[in-house]
Tab-separated table of C-alpha atoms and ligand atoms in Angstrom:
chain	number	residue	atom	x	y	z
A	1092	MET	CA	37.508	7.517	-15.441
A	1093	SER	CA	38.315	3.814	-15.646
A	1094	ALA	CA	35.568	1.302	-14.960
A	1095	SER	CA	37.758	-0.677	-12.562
A	1096	LEU	CA	36.185	-1.238	-9.176
A	1097	ALA	CA	39.385	-2.241	-7.439
A	1098	ARG	CA	40.120	1.267	-6.215
A	1099	ARG	CA	39.342	3.495	-3.311
A	1100	GLU	CA	39.265	6.942	-4.960
A	1101	PRO	CA	35.784	8.472	-5.371
A	1102	VAL	CA	33.556	6.646	-7.820
A	1103	SER	CA	30.967	8.448	-9.932
A	1104	VAL	CA	28.162	6.347	-11.308
A	1105	VAL	CA	25.781	7.523	-13.988
A	1106	LEU	CA	22.436	5.793	-14.293
A	1107	ALA	CA	20.621	5.496	-17.608
A	1108	ASP	CA	17.671	7.636	-16.495
A	1109	GLU	CA	15.908	9.067	-13.468
A	1110	THR	CA	14.247	5.773	-12.505
A	1111	ASP	CA	16.971	3.344	-13.560
A	1112	PHE	CA	16.361	0.881	-10.738
A	1113	ALA	CA	18.058	-2.021	-12.545
A	1114	GLY	CA	21.180	0.081	-13.136
A	1115	PHE	CA	21.229	1.268	-9.549
A	1116	ARG	CA	20.826	-2.269	-8.250
A	1117	ARG	CA	23.643	-3.610	-10.402
A	1118	ALA	CA	26.015	-0.800	-9.521
A	1119	ALA	CA	25.146	-0.849	-5.822
A	1120	ARG	CA	25.698	-4.598	-5.574
A	1121	ALA	CA	29.040	-4.382	-7.313
A	1122	LEU	CA	30.212	-1.428	-5.236
A	1123	ALA	CA	29.101	-3.043	-1.975
A	1124	ALA	CA	30.817	-6.292	-2.909
A	1125	GLN	CA	34.027	-4.354	-3.641
A	1126	GLY	CA	33.815	-2.635	-0.276
A	1127	VAL	CA	33.365	0.872	-1.706
A	1128	PRO	CA	31.869	2.948	1.151
A	1129	PRO	CA	28.903	5.242	0.495
A	1130	GLU	CA	30.887	8.416	1.052
A	1131	ALA	CA	33.152	7.430	-1.863
A	1132	VAL	CA	30.303	7.169	-4.396
A	1133	MET	CA	28.594	9.941	-6.336
A	1134	TRP	CA	25.398	9.114	-8.175
A	1135	PHE	CA	24.213	10.828	-11.348
A	1136	THR	CA	21.589	10.214	-13.948
A	1137	ALA	CA	22.108	10.659	-17.675
A	1138	THR	CA	20.168	13.919	-17.444
A	1139	ASP	CA	22.975	15.404	-15.324
A	1140	ALA	CA	24.671	15.650	-18.721
A	1141	CYS	CA	28.054	17.192	-17.911
A	1142	ASN	CA	28.670	15.062	-14.846
A	1143	ALA	CA	27.855	12.029	-16.902
A	1144	LEU	CA	30.946	12.688	-19.056
A	1145	PHE	CA	33.275	11.803	-16.202
A	1146	ALA	CA	31.299	9.071	-14.549
A	1147	THR	CA	31.190	5.303	-14.770
A	1148	GLN	CA	28.163	4.219	-16.778
A	1149	ALA	CA	26.076	1.901	-14.591
A	1150	SER	CA	25.983	-0.540	-17.500
A	1151	VAL	CA	29.672	-1.490	-16.908
A	1152	PHE	CA	28.583	-3.149	-13.708
A	1153	ALA	CA	26.713	-5.644	-15.838
A	1154	GLU	CA	29.989	-6.921	-17.278
A	1155	PRO	CA	30.886	-10.443	-16.170
A	1156	GLY	CA	32.597	-10.542	-12.802
A	1157	LYS	CA	31.462	-7.065	-11.780
A	1158	THR	CA	28.229	-7.976	-10.017
A	1159	ALA	CA	27.781	-9.878	-6.789
A	1160	ALA	CA	24.846	-11.034	-4.742
A	1161	VAL	CA	24.222	-8.946	-1.633
A	1162	ALA	CA	21.707	-10.288	0.855
A	1163	VAL	CA	19.045	-7.759	1.881
A	1164	PRO	CA	15.460	-8.154	3.111
A	1165	ALA	CA	12.877	-8.398	0.300
A	1166	THR	CA	11.186	-5.293	1.713
A	1167	PHE	CA	14.351	-3.293	1.131
A	1168	VAL	CA	14.296	-4.127	-2.580
A	1169	ALA	CA	10.650	-3.030	-2.791
A	1170	LEU	CA	11.494	0.146	-0.891
A	1171	CYS	CA	14.316	0.930	-3.358
A	1172	GLU	CA	12.019	0.396	-6.335
A	1173	THR	CA	9.685	3.049	-4.961
A	1174	VAL	CA	12.261	5.501	-3.634
A	1175	VAL	CA	14.144	5.700	-6.965
A	1176	GLN	CA	11.043	7.442	-8.319
A	1177	HIS	CA	11.474	10.283	-5.829
A	1178	ASP	CA	12.541	13.674	-7.083
A	1179	ASP	CA	15.308	14.134	-4.505
A	1180	PRO	CA	18.735	14.005	-6.221
A	1181	GLN	CA	20.134	12.373	-3.056
A	1182	ARG	CA	17.863	9.330	-3.303
A	1183	PHE	CA	20.448	6.982	-4.823
A	1184	ALA	CA	23.057	8.014	-2.245
A	1185	LEU	CA	20.554	7.377	0.550
A	1186	LEU	CA	19.648	3.940	-0.802
A	1187	TYR	CA	23.268	2.926	-1.264
A	1188	ARG	CA	24.061	4.128	2.258
A	1189	LEU	CA	21.205	1.991	3.566
A	1190	LEU	CA	22.424	-1.009	1.593
A	1191	TRP	CA	25.923	-0.510	2.981
A	1192	ARG	CA	24.639	-0.143	6.519
A	1193	LEU	CA	22.457	-3.257	6.178
A	1194	GLN	CA	25.658	-5.177	5.409
A	1195	HIS	CA	27.714	-3.649	8.212
A	1196	GLU	CA	25.150	-2.944	10.942
A	1197	PRO	CA	22.946	-6.019	11.458
A	1198	SER	CA	20.924	-4.147	14.111
A	1199	LEU	CA	19.616	-1.752	11.436
A	1200	ARG	CA	17.051	-4.361	10.379
A	1201	HIS	CA	15.434	-4.073	13.789
A	1202	ASP	CA	15.468	-0.321	14.013
A	1203	PRO	CA	12.477	1.214	12.240
A	1204	LEU	CA	13.274	4.543	13.903
A	1205	ASP	CA	16.693	4.989	12.279
A	1206	ALA	CA	16.906	8.379	10.498
A	1207	ASP	CA	17.912	6.921	7.108
A	1208	VAL	CA	15.164	4.293	7.321
A	1209	LEU	CA	12.583	6.898	8.265
A	1210	LEU	CA	13.674	9.205	5.453
A	1211	ALA	CA	13.483	6.410	2.875
A	1212	ARG	CA	10.019	5.404	4.111
A	1213	GLN	CA	8.871	9.000	3.999
A	1214	MET	CA	10.122	9.306	0.413
A	1215	ALA	CA	8.359	6.057	-0.530
A	1216	ARG	CA	5.123	7.414	0.927
A	1217	ALA	CA	5.468	10.637	-1.061
A	1218	VAL	CA	6.009	8.626	-4.243
A	1219	ARG	CA	2.975	6.416	-3.589
A	1220	ARG	CA	0.871	9.505	-2.903
A	1221	ASP	CA	2.047	11.017	-6.181
A	1222	GLN	CA	1.193	7.807	-8.053
A	1223	HIS	CA	-2.241	7.836	-6.490
A	1224	LYS	CA	-2.829	11.495	-7.386
A	1225	THR	CA	-1.803	10.794	-10.961
A	1226	THR	CA	-4.279	7.964	-11.325
A	1227	ALA	CA	-6.992	10.155	-9.782
A	1228	PHE	CA	-6.426	13.488	-11.526
A	1229	VAL	CA	-5.300	12.718	-15.063
A	1230	ARG	CA	-7.977	14.018	-17.480
A	1231	PHE	CA	-7.840	13.037	-21.142
A	1232	ARG	CA	-8.994	15.238	-23.998
A	1233	PRO	CA	-9.646	13.766	-27.437
A	1234	LEU	CA	-7.434	14.936	-30.261
A	1235	ASN	CA	-8.185	14.130	-33.876
A	1236	ASP	CA	-4.797	13.418	-35.308
A	1237	GLY	CA	-6.056	11.975	-38.583
A	1238	SER	CA	-6.064	8.332	-37.424
A	1239	ALA	CA	-9.173	6.135	-37.269
A	1240	GLY	CA	-10.161	7.059	-33.687
A	1241	PRO	CA	-9.147	10.073	-31.579
A	1242	LEU	CA	-5.964	10.112	-29.550
A	1243	HIS	CA	-6.808	10.952	-25.915
A	1244	VAL	CA	-4.185	13.270	-24.540
A	1245	ALA	CA	-3.652	14.376	-20.951
A	1246	TRP	CA	-1.261	16.922	-19.498
A	1247	PHE	CA	-0.124	16.251	-15.955
A	1248	GLU	CA	2.572	17.569	-13.619
A	1249	PRO	CA	3.630	14.844	-11.184
A	1250	SER	CA	5.901	15.819	-8.308
A	1251	HIS	CA	8.101	12.740	-8.743
A	1252	HIS	CA	9.284	10.417	-11.518
A	1253	THR	CA	6.169	8.279	-11.430
A	1254	VAL	CA	5.091	8.104	-15.077
A	1255	GLU	CA	6.535	4.626	-15.739
A	1256	ALA	CA	5.028	3.240	-12.548
A	1257	VAL	CA	1.490	4.459	-13.242
A	1258	ALA	CA	1.427	3.745	-16.993
A	1259	PRO	CA	0.303	0.086	-16.524
A	1260	PHE	CA	-2.690	1.321	-14.518
A	1261	PHE	CA	-3.917	3.442	-17.459
A	1262	MET	CA	-3.045	0.649	-19.884
A	1263	ARG	CA	-5.362	-1.759	-18.055
A	1264	ARG	CA	-8.067	0.829	-17.526
A	1265	PHE	CA	-8.123	2.225	-21.071
A	1266	ALA	CA	-6.909	-0.830	-22.963
A	1267	ASN	CA	-8.922	-0.151	-26.103
A	1268	ILE	CA	-8.319	3.517	-26.759
A	1269	ARG	CA	-5.244	5.353	-27.920
A	1270	TRP	CA	-3.999	7.665	-25.218
A	1271	ALA	CA	-0.948	9.673	-24.247
A	1272	ILE	CA	0.064	11.266	-20.973
A	1273	LEU	CA	2.407	14.212	-21.326
A	1274	THR	CA	4.405	15.526	-18.396
A	1275	PRO	CA	7.294	17.979	-18.209
A	1276	ARG	CA	9.880	15.217	-17.724
A	1277	ARG	CA	8.503	12.134	-19.423
A	1278	SER	CA	5.680	11.118	-21.704
A	1279	VAL	CA	3.984	7.831	-22.393
A	1280	ARG	CA	1.743	6.683	-25.209
A	1281	TRP	CA	-0.440	3.583	-25.433
A	1282	GLU	CA	-0.983	1.816	-28.734
A	1283	PRO	CA	-3.880	-0.619	-28.243
A	1284	ALA	CA	-3.719	-4.193	-29.513
A	1285	SER	CA	-4.145	-4.564	-33.273
A	1286	ALA	CA	-3.392	-7.181	-35.907
A	1287	ALA	CA	0.118	-5.802	-36.250
A	1288	LEU	CA	0.580	-5.415	-32.486
A	1289	PRO	CA	-1.341	-8.233	-30.754
A	1290	GLU	CA	-0.296	-7.222	-27.223
A	1291	GLY	CA	-0.527	-3.458	-27.589
A	1292	ARG	CA	2.454	-1.321	-26.646
A	1293	LEU	CA	3.450	1.352	-24.134
A	1294	VAL	CA	5.923	3.806	-25.609
A	1295	PHE	CA	7.875	6.113	-23.315
A	1296	GLY	CA	9.416	9.327	-24.518
A	1297	PRO	CA	10.927	12.579	-23.300
A	1298	GLY	CA	9.006	15.325	-21.527
A	1299	ALA	CA	6.567	17.606	-23.317
A	1300	ARG	CA	5.018	21.077	-23.067
A	1301	LYS	CA	1.562	21.920	-21.860
A	1302	GLU	CA	0.854	23.631	-25.197
A	1303	ASP	CA	1.063	20.184	-26.838
A	1304	THR	CA	-2.210	19.060	-25.225
A	1305	PRO	CA	-5.453	19.755	-27.089
A	1306	LEU	CA	-7.888	22.427	-25.974
A	1307	ALA	CA	-11.195	21.705	-24.274
A	1308	ASP	CA	-13.852	20.129	-26.480
A	1309	ALA	CA	-17.602	19.493	-26.372
A	1310	GLY	CA	-17.141	16.302	-24.332
A	1311	GLU	CA	-15.466	18.333	-21.634
A	1312	ALA	CA	-18.362	20.812	-21.546
A	1313	LEU	CA	-20.647	17.858	-20.909
A	1314	TRP	CA	-18.457	16.674	-18.027
A	1315	LEU	CA	-18.519	20.155	-16.490
A	1316	THR	CA	-22.327	20.243	-16.633
A	1317	TYR	CA	-22.417	16.822	-14.989
A	1318	TYR	CA	-19.944	17.897	-12.305
A	1319	ALA	CA	-21.967	21.032	-11.528
A	1320	ASN	CA	-25.086	18.882	-11.176
A	1321	ILE	CA	-23.643	16.239	-8.894
A	1322	PHE	CA	-21.882	18.838	-6.735
A	1323	ASN	CA	-23.410	18.564	-3.275
A	1324	PRO	CA	-23.049	21.851	-1.372
A	1325	ALA	CA	-23.884	20.182	1.949
A	1326	ARG	CA	-20.879	17.909	1.547
A	1327	LEU	CA	-18.459	20.688	0.675
A	1328	LYS	CA	-15.440	20.702	2.985
A	1329	LEU	CA	-12.966	22.895	1.199
A	1330	ARG	CA	-10.093	22.110	3.575
A	1331	MET	CA	-10.560	18.341	3.123
A	1332	MET	CA	-10.962	18.822	-0.591
A	1333	GLU	CA	-7.671	20.690	-0.808
A	1334	LYS	CA	-5.989	17.989	1.231
A	1335	GLU	CA	-7.189	15.255	-1.115
A	1336	MET	CA	-6.796	17.360	-4.232
A	1337	PRO	CA	-4.022	19.896	-3.531
A	1338	ARG	CA	-4.385	23.172	-5.415
A	1339	LYS	CA	-1.318	22.480	-7.569
A	1340	TYR	CA	-3.405	19.869	-9.429
A	1341	TRP	CA	-6.305	22.230	-10.008
A	1342	ARG	CA	-4.740	24.004	-12.976
A	1343	ASN	CA	-4.966	20.807	-15.015
A	1344	LEU	CA	-8.425	19.757	-13.881
A	1345	PRO	CA	-11.252	21.064	-16.031
A	1346	GLU	CA	-13.727	20.914	-13.149
A	1347	ALA	CA	-11.477	23.063	-10.937
A	1348	GLU	CA	-12.758	26.266	-12.558
A	1349	LEU	CA	-16.203	25.391	-11.191
A	1350	ILE	CA	-15.091	24.859	-7.620
A	1351	ALA	CA	-14.812	28.529	-6.601
A	1352	PRO	CA	-18.255	29.648	-7.911
A	1353	LEU	CA	-19.955	26.475	-6.636
A	1354	ALA	CA	-18.265	26.849	-3.254
A	1355	ALA	CA	-19.328	30.500	-3.063
A	1356	ALA	CA	-22.952	29.496	-3.593
A	1357	ALA	CA	-22.695	26.456	-1.297
A	1358	THR	CA	-23.976	28.047	1.911
A	1359	GLU	CA	-27.089	29.373	0.284
A	1360	ARG	CA	-27.707	26.102	-1.637
A	1361	SER	CA	-27.196	23.865	1.379
A	1362	GLY	CA	-29.563	26.092	3.385
A	1363	ARG	CA	-32.181	25.470	0.721
A	1364	MET	CA	-31.500	21.734	0.797
A	1365	VAL	CA	-31.956	21.624	4.557
A	1366	ALA	CA	-35.224	23.548	4.333
A	1367	GLU	CA	-36.640	21.164	1.740
A	1368	ALA	CA	-38.426	17.985	2.878
A	1369	PRO	CA	-36.178	14.886	2.792
A	1370	THR	CA	-36.733	12.563	-0.122
A	1371	THR	CA	-35.334	9.436	1.536
A	1372	PRO	CA	-35.549	8.196	5.105
A	1373	ARG	CA	-32.632	9.179	7.299
A	1374	ARG	CA	-30.161	6.486	8.159
A	1375	LYS	CA	-29.189	6.030	11.736
A	1376	VAL	CA	-25.572	7.011	12.327
A	1377	VAL	CA	-23.711	4.546	14.503
A	1378	THR	CA	-20.592	5.658	16.333
A	1379	LEU	CA	-17.757	3.177	16.336
A	1380	ALA	CA	-16.085	4.052	19.617
A	1381	ARG	CA	-14.266	1.061	21.123
A	1382	ALA	CA	-16.251	-0.177	24.083
A	1383	PRO	CA	-14.384	-1.407	27.173
A	1384	THR	CA	-14.939	-5.006	28.256
A	1385	PRO	CA	-18.166	-5.113	30.273
A	1386	ASN	CA	-17.487	-5.783	33.987
A	1387	GLY	CA	-13.825	-4.904	33.499
A	1388	PRO	CA	-11.053	-6.633	31.525
A	1389	ALA	CA	-10.542	-10.391	31.907
A	1390	GLN	CA	-7.652	-11.372	34.147
A	1391	THR	CA	-6.941	-14.739	32.521
A	1392	LEU	CA	-7.406	-16.216	29.067
A	1393	GLU	CA	-9.820	-18.765	30.531
A	1394	ALA	CA	-11.964	-15.956	31.941
A	1395	LEU	CA	-11.795	-14.133	28.641
A	1396	ASN	CA	-13.001	-17.246	26.834
A	1397	ALA	CA	-15.928	-17.664	29.238
A	1398	MET	CA	-16.912	-13.984	28.936
A	1399	ALA	CA	-16.636	-13.965	25.123
A	1400	GLN	CA	-18.956	-16.993	24.933
A	1401	ARG	CA	-21.723	-14.865	26.450
A	1402	CYS	CA	-21.001	-11.789	24.328
A	1403	ARG	CA	-24.004	-10.314	22.508
A	1404	GLU	CA	-22.613	-6.826	21.974
A	1405	CYS	CA	-23.327	-7.263	18.270
A	1406	PRO	CA	-25.779	-9.588	16.520
A	1407	ILE	CA	-23.204	-12.107	15.214
A	1408	GLY	CA	-22.920	-14.033	18.476
A	1409	GLU	CA	-26.581	-14.972	18.387
A	1410	HIS	CA	-26.154	-17.180	15.300
A	1411	ALA	CA	-22.701	-18.684	15.829
A	1412	THR	CA	-22.039	-22.017	17.551
A	1413	GLN	CA	-19.513	-20.549	19.942
A	1414	ALA	CA	-16.955	-17.760	20.360
A	1415	VAL	CA	-13.526	-18.817	19.133
A	1416	VAL	CA	-10.697	-17.208	21.071
A	1417	GLY	CA	-7.058	-17.622	20.174
A	1418	GLN	CA	-4.710	-20.528	20.800
A	1419	GLY	CA	-1.016	-20.762	21.506
A	1420	PRO	CA	1.600	-20.079	24.131
A	1421	ARG	CA	1.869	-16.951	26.300
A	1422	GLU	CA	4.705	-14.507	25.605
A	1423	PRO	CA	5.331	-15.802	22.071
A	1424	LEU	CA	7.469	-13.985	19.560
A	1425	LEU	CA	4.461	-13.639	17.278
A	1426	MET	CA	0.718	-13.383	17.606
A	1427	PHE	CA	-1.117	-13.785	14.281
A	1428	VAL	CA	-4.527	-12.153	14.020
A	1429	GLY	CA	-7.034	-13.195	11.367
A	1430	GLU	CA	-10.494	-11.858	10.601
A	1431	GLN	CA	-13.063	-14.155	12.183
A	1432	PRO	CA	-13.583	-17.908	12.592
A	1433	GLY	CA	-14.919	-19.711	9.529
A	1434	ASP	CA	-17.384	-22.574	9.322
A	1435	GLN	CA	-15.013	-25.241	10.624
A	1436	GLU	CA	-13.465	-23.013	13.259
A	1437	ASP	CA	-16.961	-22.222	14.534
A	1438	LEU	CA	-17.776	-25.934	14.852
A	1439	ARG	CA	-14.451	-26.946	16.425
A	1440	GLY	CA	-13.909	-23.864	18.560
A	1441	GLN	CA	-10.341	-23.374	17.299
A	1442	PRO	CA	-8.893	-20.668	15.050
A	1443	PHE	CA	-7.495	-21.386	11.593
A	1444	VAL	CA	-8.312	-25.065	11.241
A	1445	GLY	CA	-10.280	-24.803	7.938
A	1446	PRO	CA	-8.989	-24.194	4.379
A	1447	ALA	CA	-7.403	-20.829	5.234
A	1448	GLY	CA	-5.794	-22.484	8.259
A	1449	GLN	CA	-4.289	-25.174	6.055
A	1450	LEU	CA	-2.640	-22.543	3.894
A	1451	PHE	CA	-1.426	-20.793	6.996
A	1452	ASP	CA	0.044	-24.055	8.342
A	1453	ARG	CA	1.767	-24.703	5.023
A	1454	ALA	CA	3.348	-21.253	5.092
A	1455	LEU	CA	4.570	-21.739	8.669
A	1456	ALA	CA	6.028	-25.117	7.703
A	1457	GLU	CA	7.887	-23.581	4.742
A	1458	LEU	CA	9.306	-20.958	7.070
A	1459	GLY	CA	10.333	-23.592	9.585
A	1460	VAL	CA	8.040	-22.266	12.312
A	1461	ALA	CA	6.178	-24.752	14.518
A	1462	ARG	CA	2.554	-23.671	14.870
A	1463	ASP	CA	2.589	-24.315	18.599
A	1464	THR	CA	5.269	-21.656	19.077
A	1465	VAL	CA	3.017	-18.830	17.874
A	1466	TYR	CA	-0.313	-17.536	19.124
A	1467	VAL	CA	-3.145	-17.485	16.579
A	1468	ALA	CA	-6.316	-15.436	17.111
A	1469	ASN	CA	-9.007	-13.496	15.309
A	1470	ALA	CA	-10.157	-9.868	15.399
A	1471	VAL	CA	-13.798	-10.965	15.602
A	1472	LYS	CA	-14.613	-13.867	17.869
A	1473	HIS	CA	-17.847	-15.188	16.334
A	1474	PHE	CA	-18.533	-16.588	12.848
A	1475	LYS	CA	-20.656	-14.320	10.662
A	1476	TYR	CA	-22.344	-16.081	7.770
A	1477	GLU	CA	-25.390	-16.293	5.551
A	1478	MET	CA	-27.216	-19.471	4.596
A	1479	ARG	CA	-27.090	-20.553	0.941
A	1480	GLY	CA	-29.086	-23.718	0.713
A	1481	LYS	CA	-27.641	-25.838	3.473
A	1482	ARG	CA	-24.255	-24.133	3.469
A	1483	ARG	CA	-23.097	-21.399	5.798
A	1484	ILE	CA	-21.231	-18.874	3.674
A	1485	HIS	CA	-18.726	-16.491	5.267
A	1486	LYS	CA	-19.777	-12.848	5.443
A	1487	THR	CA	-17.260	-10.120	6.172
A	1488	PRO	CA	-17.973	-8.565	9.567
A	1489	ALA	CA	-19.133	-4.946	9.459
A	1490	GLN	CA	-16.869	-2.287	10.880
A	1491	ARG	CA	-19.104	-1.769	13.871
A	1492	GLU	CA	-19.057	-5.516	14.600
A	1493	ALA	CA	-15.266	-5.580	14.513
A	1494	ALA	CA	-15.223	-2.453	16.703
A	1495	ALA	CA	-17.554	-4.119	19.219
A	1496	CYS	CA	-15.150	-7.078	19.408
A	1497	ALA	CA	-11.976	-4.971	19.681
A	1498	HIS	CA	-11.885	-5.036	23.481
A	1499	TRP	CA	-11.731	-8.862	23.485
A	1500	LEU	CA	-8.755	-8.718	21.170
A	1501	GLU	CA	-7.066	-6.028	23.269
A	1502	ASP	CA	-7.561	-8.113	26.427
A	1503	GLU	CA	-6.143	-11.120	24.608
A	1504	ILE	CA	-3.043	-9.190	23.467
A	1505	ARG	CA	-2.485	-7.935	27.022
A	1506	LEU	CA	-2.790	-11.428	28.483
A	1507	VAL	CA	-0.762	-13.214	25.790
A	1508	ASN	CA	1.871	-10.452	25.647
A	1509	PRO	CA	3.456	-11.250	22.270
A	1510	ALA	CA	6.646	-9.488	21.169
A	1511	ALA	CA	5.040	-8.603	17.839
A	1512	LEU	CA	1.769	-8.968	15.963
A	1513	VAL	CA	0.951	-9.990	12.417
A	1514	ALA	CA	-2.306	-8.721	10.940
A	1515	LEU	CA	-3.696	-11.124	8.358
A	1516	GLY	CA	-5.914	-8.951	6.176
A	1517	ALA	CA	-7.739	-5.656	6.442
A	1518	THR	CA	-10.118	-6.456	9.308
A	1519	ALA	CA	-7.249	-7.550	11.554
A	1520	ALA	CA	-5.130	-4.574	10.488
A	1521	ARG	CA	-7.905	-2.115	11.306
A	1522	SER	CA	-8.601	-3.740	14.655
A	1523	LEU	CA	-4.922	-3.771	15.613
A	1524	MET	CA	-4.051	-0.282	14.386
A	1525	GLY	CA	-7.349	1.399	15.268
A	1526	GLU	CA	-7.701	2.801	11.755
A	1527	ALA	CA	-8.031	1.559	8.195
A	1528	VAL	CA	-4.787	0.254	6.680
A	1529	ALA	CA	-4.241	-0.076	2.921
A	1530	VAL	CA	-3.068	-3.679	3.101
A	1531	THR	CA	-1.798	-4.092	-0.452
A	1532	ARG	CA	0.189	-0.898	-0.079
A	1533	GLU	CA	1.490	-1.378	3.454
A	1534	ARG	CA	2.047	-5.127	3.382
A	1535	GLY	CA	5.377	-6.475	4.541
A	1536	GLN	CA	6.211	-3.329	6.493
A	1537	TRP	CA	6.436	-2.918	10.214
A	1538	GLN	CA	4.128	-0.424	11.860
A	1539	ARG	CA	3.890	0.436	15.512
A	1540	ARG	CA	0.768	0.387	17.649
A	1541	ALA	CA	0.013	2.936	20.304
A	1542	ASP	CA	1.172	0.389	22.938
A	1543	GLY	CA	4.580	0.223	21.247
A	1544	ARG	CA	4.107	-3.262	19.854
A	1545	PRO	CA	5.277	-3.749	16.262
A	1546	VAL	CA	2.628	-4.930	13.795
A	1547	LEU	CA	3.356	-6.404	10.402
A	1548	VAL	CA	0.461	-6.245	7.961
A	1549	THR	CA	0.001	-8.795	5.225
A	1550	LEU	CA	-2.737	-10.498	3.232
A	1551	HIS	CA	-5.252	-12.860	4.730
A	1552	PRO	CA	-4.585	-16.438	3.506
A	1553	SER	CA	-8.011	-16.569	1.885
A	1554	ALA	CA	-6.925	-13.678	-0.398
A	1555	LEU	CA	-4.417	-16.168	-1.838
A	1556	LEU	CA	-7.177	-18.689	-2.338
A	1557	ARG	CA	-9.042	-16.041	-4.352
A	1558	ALA	CA	-5.995	-14.937	-6.388
A	1559	ASP	CA	-5.970	-15.368	-10.142
A	1560	PRO	CA	-4.591	-18.909	-10.714
A	1561	ALA	CA	-1.983	-17.572	-13.141
A	1562	GLY	CA	-0.586	-15.453	-10.350
A	1563	HIS	CA	-0.798	-18.028	-7.557
A	1564	GLN	CA	2.876	-18.868	-7.457
A	1565	GLN	CA	3.923	-15.244	-7.303
A	1566	ALA	CA	1.232	-14.420	-4.724
A	1567	TRP	CA	2.427	-17.298	-2.577
A	1568	ALA	CA	6.079	-16.249	-2.842
A	1569	ASP	CA	5.170	-12.647	-1.971
A	1570	TRP	CA	3.138	-13.761	1.016
A	1571	LEU	CA	5.983	-15.939	2.279
A	1572	ALA	CA	8.324	-12.981	1.874
A	1573	ASP	CA	6.013	-10.882	4.081
A	1574	LEU	CA	5.790	-13.619	6.681
A	1575	ARG	CA	9.536	-14.074	6.617
A	1576	CYS	CA	9.877	-10.422	7.682
A	1577	ALA	CA	7.621	-11.251	10.599
A	1578	LEU	CA	10.254	-13.632	11.924
A	1579	ASP	CA	12.556	-10.697	12.404
A	1580	PRO	CA	10.482	-8.117	14.287
A	1581	PRO	CA	11.822	-4.781	15.490
A	1582	LYS	CA	12.244	-4.435	19.216
A	1583	LEU	CA	9.227	-3.822	21.416
A	1584	LEU	CA	9.143	-0.311	22.827
A	1585	VAL	CA	7.007	-1.244	25.795
A	1586	ARG	CA	6.402	-4.780	26.959
A	1587	SER	CA	3.913	-4.843	29.777
B	682	URA	N1	-10.224	-17.046	8.633
B	682	URA	C1	-9.856	-16.316	9.714
B	682	URA	O1	-9.618	-15.118	9.610
B	682	URA	N2	-9.746	-16.923	10.868
B	682	URA	C2	-9.965	-18.198	11.036
B	682	URA	O2	-9.840	-18.669	12.158
B	682	URA	C3	-10.329	-18.951	9.911
B	682	URA	C4	-10.448	-18.345	8.712
């Protein structure tokens, strides 16, 4: 088949390998620019060997004049990078269809409930889960292959094409040892830095067989003894354990063979533990239920401010100068929620006026948003700190303190009635969503609260202040990209 794009008959594209994101991106851009509709494109990877014979190699799209810029949200690119790792053969078709629809249906950007969008998000979640399981359940066994030190080899069976994505994690974690991860579809080997190879090197190769991994050794026996000793029968929740560590992973986990006998003996062992005298004092368990506002919810923001000033539902209020409630117009497009006031906010009684606030203002300015058009608030209304010399140093509020403050924030949201919310950091995200949110994983994506309001989660500005200086520029650009998404929120389901 000719590589010409100026045609309307079906186009078959073959990508270099299962996770050829660059190839997909190039081909998809070129096809979209040439107006080739999704139903006219068939996607293959080089492993679909016979189909590949008749298809257009994705590399031809790299030829001059064949590519074109196609404008899509930054989050879509990130979504594609993750979804291409999914095992579903239809993933490239789905992503190209989404790209096409983003060009032809502007409303798609505001519709997080669209079936294609939901499917792609679901696939991305499955991929991230698989990456996480790989980092958690890979077990290396040393193999003496005649070199100076042993080669640590692990056999693993991921559900998706995630080996490339997780390899850098193992590279950072085990930088100084030689290791290899073998999987049925792909393998990767790490050669640590040496005189000949100052940076070290990751080498990817084809899939392998389980028989290629070494057998258990003495080190593994030691690990099993340790595992049996730290196993706490009173904590055993088999159902939870299987959820976190699905049985399909057990066959490659050395400790899995201990689970059944230890679980069988758990009832009797935990009975013994209960009967024995405690060795440490019991800690009081505090429930984190959200309390309603005492004396009923505030009816105006002024009333809310006055009530929050008197709040002593947790100990923080006792030491702060004042409660700092939010500032900004009612019914704004966006309400930004930070963690808690800092030193300067506590003294001035206004949110985000210290160093983190300056960064925030700079970001708004770069996005062309006037600060007085958005509402800015905090999840926790008082400043929590510890004294170091004469300085008051920020302390992260405890979960129960944020939970105690949640009703003030809820009242504020009801009274301000923003179209959408932006959670700056983990404390805000937890307070807004009512459960922990993995900010680095979920950043830049719209979620929906129980009240129907969309919430975009991103980093707190002070996380940028703490970022490694070498990565500042990138961190800043990424943060701006998240905030830019916030300017384009999906529609509110319910606006009270
Ligand atoms: N950090 C926050 O989360 N909020 C502020 O108001 C200031 C710093």
